[in-house]
Amino acid sequence: MAPFIILISSFLILRLIGVLGIAYFDRWETSLQSAVALMFLFTATAHWGRRRLDLIKMVPPSVPNPALMVTITGILEIIGAIGLLIPFTSNIASIGLALLLIIMFPANIYAARKVSTIDGKPTTPLFLRTILQIIFLTAVILAG
C-alpha cells in the first residue's frame, strides 16, 4: 500500500508545486512522471533493504535464482525511474516499467495465495493487489 500512497501523494504535491509557479511541474504529465519515478525508487529500496528476504520468498518456485531476480528487478526499477525523467527515454522507460509490472505480477499472486509477509505485515490480498497493479500500470503508461 505504501507505493500507492507515495504515487498519489507525490503526484498531488508536485501538481500543487506546479500550480504555485514551478514551471517544470506545471503540466500533469511531468508531475506524474516524477511521482511514478519516486514510487519506483521507493520500491527498489526493498530489493536491498530489510525487506529483501521477504521479496525473495515472494518469487514463485518455478523462477530460478530468486535472489538474483530480486536484484535484477530492483536495478530495472531504478533504471526505469531515471529513464522516465529524461524526455528522450521516457517512452521506452514507460514501456519497460509496464512490462516489468506485468512480469512481476505472478510473484504478487504467489505471495497473496501463500499469505507471506513483507516487513512482518501480511501481503496485500490478491483482489486489492490486482486493482493496485492496474492503477500502477495506468500511471506508468500515462507517464510515458
Coordinates of N, CA and C in Angstrom, one line a residue:
M1 N 0.8 -1.2 0.0 CA 0.0 0.0 0.0 C 0.9 1.3 0.0
A2 N 2.1 1.2 0.6 CA 2.9 2.3 0.6 C 3.3 2.9 -0.8
P3 N 3.5 2.0 -1.8 CA 3.8 2.6 -3.1 C 2.6 3.4 -3.7
F4 N 1.4 2.9 -3.4 CA 0.2 3.7 -3.8 C 0.1 5.0 -3.2
I5 N 0.4 5.0 -1.9 CA 0.4 6.3 -1.1 C 1.4 7.3 -1.6
I6 N 2.6 6.7 -1.9 CA 3.7 7.6 -2.5 C 3.3 8.1 -3.8
L7 N 2.7 7.3 -4.7 CA 2.3 7.7 -6.0 C 1.3 8.8 -5.9
I8 N 0.3 8.6 -5.2 CA -0.8 9.6 -5.1 C -0.4 10.9 -4.4
S9 N 0.3 10.8 -3.3 CA 0.7 12.0 -2.5 C 1.7 12.8 -3.2
S10 N 2.7 12.1 -3.8 CA 3.7 12.9 -4.5 C 3.2 13.5 -5.8
F11 N 2.2 12.9 -6.5 CA 1.6 13.5 -7.6 C 0.9 14.8 -7.2
L12 N 0.1 14.7 -6.1 CA -0.7 15.8 -5.7 C 0.2 17.0 -5.2
I13 N 1.3 16.6 -4.5 CA 2.2 17.6 -4.0 C 2.9 18.3 -5.2
L14 N 3.4 17.5 -6.2 CA 4.0 18.1 -7.4 C 3.1 18.9 -8.2
R15 N 1.8 18.5 -8.3 CA 0.9 19.4 -9.0 C 0.7 20.7 -8.3
L16 N 0.6 20.6 -7.0 CA 0.5 21.9 -6.2 C 1.7 22.8 -6.4
I17 N 2.8 22.2 -6.4 CA 4.1 23.0 -6.7 C 4.0 23.6 -8.0
G18 N 3.5 22.9 -9.0 CA 3.3 23.5 -10.4 C 2.3 24.6 -10.4
V19 N 1.2 24.4 -9.7 CA 0.2 25.5 -9.6 C 0.8 26.7 -8.9
L20 N 1.7 26.5 -8.0 CA 2.3 27.6 -7.2 C 3.4 28.3 -8.0
G21 N 3.7 27.8 -9.2 CA 4.6 28.6 -10.0 C 5.9 27.9 -10.5
I22 N 6.2 26.7 -10.1 CA 7.3 26.0 -10.5 C 7.0 25.4 -11.9
A23 N 7.5 26.0 -12.9 CA 7.1 25.7 -14.3 C 7.3 24.2 -14.7
Y24 N 8.3 23.5 -14.2 CA 8.5 22.2 -14.6 C 7.3 21.3 -14.2
F25 N 6.7 21.5 -13.1 CA 5.6 20.7 -12.6 C 4.2 21.3 -13.0
D26 N 4.2 22.3 -13.9 CA 3.0 23.0 -14.3 C 2.1 22.0 -15.2
R27 N 2.7 21.0 -15.8 CA 1.9 20.1 -16.5 C 1.7 18.8 -15.7
W28 N 0.5 18.2 -15.9 CA 0.3 17.0 -15.1 C 1.2 15.8 -15.5
E29 N 1.6 15.8 -16.8 CA 2.5 14.8 -17.3 C 3.8 14.7 -16.6
T30 N 4.4 15.9 -16.4 CA 5.7 15.9 -15.7 C 5.6 15.6 -14.2
S31 N 4.5 16.0 -13.6 CA 4.2 15.7 -12.2 C 4.0 14.2 -12.1
L32 N 3.3 13.6 -13.0 CA 3.1 12.1 -13.0 C 4.4 11.3 -13.2
Q33 N 5.2 11.8 -14.2 CA 6.4 11.1 -14.4 C 7.3 11.1 -13.2
S34 N 7.4 12.2 -12.5 CA 8.2 12.3 -11.3 C 7.6 11.5 -10.2
A35 N 6.2 11.5 -10.0 CA 5.6 10.7 -9.0 C 5.8 9.2 -9.2
V36 N 5.7 8.7 -10.5 CA 5.9 7.3 -10.8 C 7.4 7.0 -10.5
A37 N 8.3 7.9 -10.9 CA 9.7 7.7 -10.6 C 10.0 7.5 -9.1
L38 N 9.4 8.4 -8.3 CA 9.6 8.3 -6.9 C 9.0 7.0 -6.3
M39 N 7.9 6.6 -6.9 CA 7.3 5.3 -6.4 C 8.3 4.1 -6.7
F40 N 8.8 4.1 -7.9 CA 9.7 3.0 -8.3 C 11.0 3.1 -7.5
L41 N 11.5 4.3 -7.2 CA 12.7 4.4 -6.4 C 12.5 3.9 -5.0
F42 N 11.3 4.2 -4.5 CA 10.9 3.7 -3.2 C 10.9 2.2 -3.2
T43 N 10.2 1.6 -4.2 CA 10.0 0.1 -4.2 C 11.4 -0.6 -4.4
A44 N 12.2 0.1 -5.2 CA 13.6 -0.5 -5.4 C 14.4 -0.7 -4.1
T45 N 14.2 0.2 -3.2 CA 14.9 0.1 -1.9 C 14.7 -1.2 -1.2
A46 N 13.5 -1.7 -1.4 CA 13.2 -3.0 -0.7 C 14.0 -4.2 -1.3
H47 N 14.5 -4.0 -2.4 CA 15.3 -5.1 -3.1 C 16.6 -5.3 -2.4
W48 N 17.1 -4.3 -1.6 CA 18.3 -4.5 -0.9 C 18.2 -4.2 0.6
G49 N 17.1 -3.8 1.1 CA 16.9 -3.4 2.5 C 16.5 -4.6 3.3
R50 N 15.9 -4.3 4.5 CA 15.5 -5.3 5.4 C 14.3 -6.2 4.8
R51 N 13.7 -5.7 3.8 CA 12.6 -6.5 3.2 C 13.0 -7.4 2.1
R52 N 14.3 -7.4 1.8 CA 14.8 -8.2 0.7 C 14.5 -9.7 0.8
L53 N 14.7 -10.3 2.0 CA 14.4 -11.7 2.2 C 12.9 -12.0 2.0
D54 N 12.0 -11.1 2.4 CA 10.6 -11.2 2.1 C 10.3 -11.2 0.6
L55 N 11.0 -10.3 -0.1 CA 10.8 -10.3 -1.6 C 11.3 -11.6 -2.2
I56 N 12.4 -12.1 -1.7 CA 12.9 -13.4 -2.3 C 11.9 -14.5 -2.1
K57 N 11.2 -14.5 -0.9 CA 10.2 -15.5 -0.6 C 9.0 -15.4 -1.5
M58 N 8.7 -14.2 -2.0 CA 7.6 -14.0 -2.9 C 7.8 -14.6 -4.3
V59 N 9.0 -14.8 -4.7 CA 9.3 -15.3 -6.0 C 8.8 -16.8 -6.1
P60 N 7.9 -17.0 -7.1 CA 7.4 -18.4 -7.3 C 8.5 -19.4 -7.5
P61 N 8.3 -20.6 -7.0 CA 9.4 -21.7 -7.1 C 9.8 -22.0 -8.5
S62 N 9.0 -21.7 -9.5 CA 9.4 -22.0 -10.8 C 10.4 -21.1 -11.4
V63 N 10.7 -20.0 -10.7 CA 11.6 -19.0 -11.2 C 13.0 -19.3 -10.6
P64 N 14.0 -19.5 -11.5 CA 15.3 -19.8 -11.0 C 16.0 -18.6 -10.3
N65 N 16.8 -19.0 -9.3 CA 17.7 -18.0 -8.5 C 16.9 -16.8 -8.1
P66 N 16.0 -16.9 -7.2 CA 15.1 -15.8 -6.7 C 15.9 -14.6 -6.2
A67 N 17.0 -14.8 -5.5 CA 17.8 -13.7 -5.0 C 18.3 -12.8 -6.2
L68 N 18.8 -13.5 -7.2 CA 19.3 -12.7 -8.4 C 18.1 -12.0 -9.1
M69 N 17.0 -12.6 -9.2 CA 15.8 -12.0 -9.8 C 15.4 -10.7 -9.0
V70 N 15.4 -10.8 -7.7 CA 15.1 -9.6 -6.9 C 16.1 -8.5 -7.2
T71 N 17.3 -8.9 -7.3 CA 18.4 -7.8 -7.5 C 18.1 -7.2 -8.9
I72 N 17.9 -8.1 -9.9 CA 17.7 -7.6 -11.3 C 16.5 -6.7 -11.4
T73 N 15.4 -7.1 -10.8 CA 14.2 -6.3 -10.9 C 14.4 -4.9 -10.1
G74 N 15.1 -5.0 -9.0 CA 15.4 -3.7 -8.3 C 16.2 -2.7 -9.2
I75 N 17.2 -3.3 -9.9 CA 18.0 -2.5 -10.8 C 17.2 -1.9 -11.9
L76 N 16.3 -2.8 -12.5 CA 15.5 -2.3 -13.6 C 14.5 -1.2 -13.1
E77 N 14.0 -1.3 -11.9 CA 13.1 -0.3 -11.4 C 13.9 1.0 -11.3
I78 N 15.1 1.0 -10.8 CA 15.9 2.3 -10.8 C 16.2 2.8 -12.1
I79 N 16.6 2.0 -13.1 CA 16.8 2.4 -14.4 C 15.6 3.0 -15.1
G80 N 14.4 2.3 -14.9 CA 13.2 2.8 -15.4 C 12.7 4.1 -14.8
A81 N 12.9 4.3 -13.5 CA 12.6 5.5 -12.8 C 13.4 6.7 -13.4
I82 N 14.7 6.5 -13.5 CA 15.5 7.5 -14.1 C 15.1 7.8 -15.5
G83 N 14.9 6.7 -16.3 CA 14.5 6.9 -17.7 C 13.2 7.7 -17.9
L84 N 12.3 7.6 -17.0 CA 11.1 8.3 -17.1 C 11.3 9.8 -17.0
L85 N 12.4 10.2 -16.3 CA 12.6 11.7 -16.1 C 13.4 12.3 -17.2
I86 N 13.9 11.5 -18.1 CA 14.6 12.0 -19.3 C 13.7 12.0 -20.5
P87 N 13.4 13.2 -21.0 CA 12.4 13.2 -22.1 C 12.7 12.3 -23.3
F88 N 14.0 12.1 -23.6 CA 14.4 11.3 -24.8 C 14.1 9.8 -24.5
T89 N 14.1 9.4 -23.2 CA 13.9 8.0 -22.9 C 12.6 7.7 -22.2
S90 N 11.8 8.7 -21.9 CA 10.6 8.4 -21.1 C 9.6 7.4 -21.7
N91 N 9.5 7.4 -23.0 CA 8.6 6.4 -23.6 C 9.0 5.0 -23.5
I92 N 10.3 4.8 -23.8 CA 10.8 3.4 -23.7 C 10.9 3.0 -22.2
A93 N 11.2 3.9 -21.3 CA 11.2 3.6 -19.8 C 9.7 3.2 -19.4
S94 N 8.8 3.9 -19.9 CA 7.4 3.6 -19.6 C 7.0 2.2 -20.1
I95 N 7.4 1.9 -21.3 CA 7.1 0.5 -21.8 C 7.8 -0.5 -21.0
G96 N 9.1 -0.3 -20.6 CA 9.9 -1.2 -19.8 C 9.3 -1.4 -18.5
L97 N 8.9 -0.3 -17.8 CA 8.3 -0.5 -16.5 C 6.9 -1.2 -16.5
A98 N 6.2 -0.9 -17.6 CA 4.9 -1.6 -17.7 C 5.1 -3.1 -17.9
L99 N 6.1 -3.5 -18.7 CA 6.4 -4.9 -18.9 C 6.9 -5.5 -17.6
L100 N 7.7 -4.7 -16.8 CA 8.2 -5.2 -15.6 C 7.1 -5.5 -14.6
L101 N 6.1 -4.6 -14.5 CA 5.0 -4.8 -13.6 C 4.2 -6.1 -14.0
I102 N 4.1 -6.3 -15.3 CA 3.3 -7.5 -15.8 C 4.1 -8.7 -15.4
I103 N 5.4 -8.7 -15.7 CA 6.3 -9.9 -15.4 C 6.4 -10.2 -14.0
M104 N 6.3 -9.2 -13.1 CA 6.5 -9.4 -11.7 C 5.1 -9.8 -11.0
F105 N 4.0 -9.6 -11.7 CA 2.7 -9.8 -11.1 C 2.5 -11.3 -10.6
P106 N 3.0 -12.3 -11.3 CA 2.9 -13.6 -10.7 C 3.5 -13.8 -9.3
A107 N 4.5 -13.0 -9.0 CA 5.1 -13.0 -7.6 C 4.1 -12.5 -6.6
N108 N 3.3 -11.5 -7.0 CA 2.3 -11.0 -6.2 C 1.1 -12.0 -6.0
I109 N 0.8 -12.7 -7.0 CA -0.2 -13.7 -6.9 C 0.2 -14.8 -6.0
Y110 N 1.5 -15.2 -6.2 CA 2.1 -16.3 -5.4 C 2.1 -15.9 -3.9
A111 N 2.5 -14.6 -3.6 CA 2.6 -14.1 -2.3 C 1.2 -14.0 -1.6
A112 N 0.2 -13.6 -2.4 CA -1.2 -13.4 -1.9 C -1.7 -14.8 -1.5
R113 N -1.5 -15.8 -2.3 CA -2.0 -17.1 -2.1 C -1.3 -17.8 -1.0
K114 N 0.0 -17.5 -0.9 CA 0.9 -18.2 0.2 C 0.7 -17.5 1.5
V115 N 0.1 -16.3 1.5 CA -0.1 -15.4 2.7 C 1.3 -15.2 3.4
S116 N 2.2 -14.8 2.6 CA 3.5 -14.4 3.2 C 3.5 -12.9 3.7
T117 N 4.5 -12.5 4.3 CA 4.6 -11.2 4.9 C 5.7 -10.4 4.3
I118 N 5.6 -9.1 4.3 CA 6.6 -8.2 4.0 C 6.8 -7.3 5.2
D119 N 8.0 -7.3 5.7 CA 8.3 -6.5 6.9 C 7.4 -6.8 8.0
G120 N 7.0 -8.1 8.2 CA 6.2 -8.5 9.3 C 4.7 -8.3 9.1
K121 N 4.3 -7.7 8.0 CA 2.9 -7.4 7.7 C 2.4 -8.3 6.6
P122 N 1.1 -8.8 6.6 CA 0.7 -9.6 5.6 C 0.7 -8.9 4.2
T123 N 0.9 -9.7 3.2 CA 0.9 -9.1 1.8 C -0.5 -8.7 1.5
T124 N -0.6 -7.7 0.6 CA -1.9 -7.2 0.2 C -2.8 -8.4 -0.4
P125 N -4.0 -8.5 -0.1 CA -4.9 -9.5 -0.7 C -4.9 -9.4 -2.2
L126 N -5.1 -10.5 -2.9 CA -5.0 -10.6 -4.3 C -5.9 -9.6 -5.0
F127 N -7.2 -9.5 -4.6 CA -8.1 -8.6 -5.3 C -7.6 -7.1 -5.2
L128 N -7.2 -6.7 -4.0 CA -6.7 -5.3 -3.9 C -5.4 -5.2 -4.6
R129 N -4.6 -6.2 -4.6 CA -3.3 -6.1 -5.3 C -3.5 -6.0 -6.8
T130 N -4.5 -6.7 -7.3 CA -4.8 -6.6 -8.8 C -5.3 -5.2 -9.1
I131 N -6.1 -4.6 -8.3 CA -6.6 -3.2 -8.5 C -5.4 -2.2 -8.5
L132 N -4.6 -2.4 -7.5 CA -3.4 -1.5 -7.4 C -2.5 -1.7 -8.6
Q133 N -2.3 -2.9 -9.1 CA -1.5 -3.2 -10.2 C -2.0 -2.5 -11.5
I134 N -3.4 -2.5 -11.6 CA -4.0 -1.8 -12.7 C -3.7 -0.3 -12.6
I135 N -3.8 0.3 -11.4 CA -3.5 1.7 -11.2 C -2.1 2.0 -11.6
F136 N -1.2 1.2 -11.1 CA 0.2 1.4 -11.4 C 0.5 1.3 -12.9
L137 N 0.0 0.3 -13.5 CA 0.1 0.2 -15.0 C -0.4 1.4 -15.7
T138 N -1.5 1.9 -15.3 CA -2.1 3.0 -15.9 C -1.2 4.2 -15.7
A139 N -0.7 4.4 -14.5 CA 0.1 5.6 -14.2 C 1.4 5.5 -15.0
V140 N 2.0 4.3 -15.1 CA 3.3 4.1 -15.9 C 3.0 4.4 -17.4
I141 N 1.9 3.9 -17.9 CA 1.7 4.2 -19.3 C 1.4 5.7 -19.6
L142 N 0.6 6.3 -18.7 CA 0.4 7.7 -18.9 C 1.6 8.6 -18.7
A143 N 2.5 8.1 -17.9 CA 3.8 8.8 -17.6 C 4.7 8.8 -18.8
G144 N 4.5 7.8 -19.7 CA 5.4 7.7 -20.9 C 5.0 8.7 -21.9

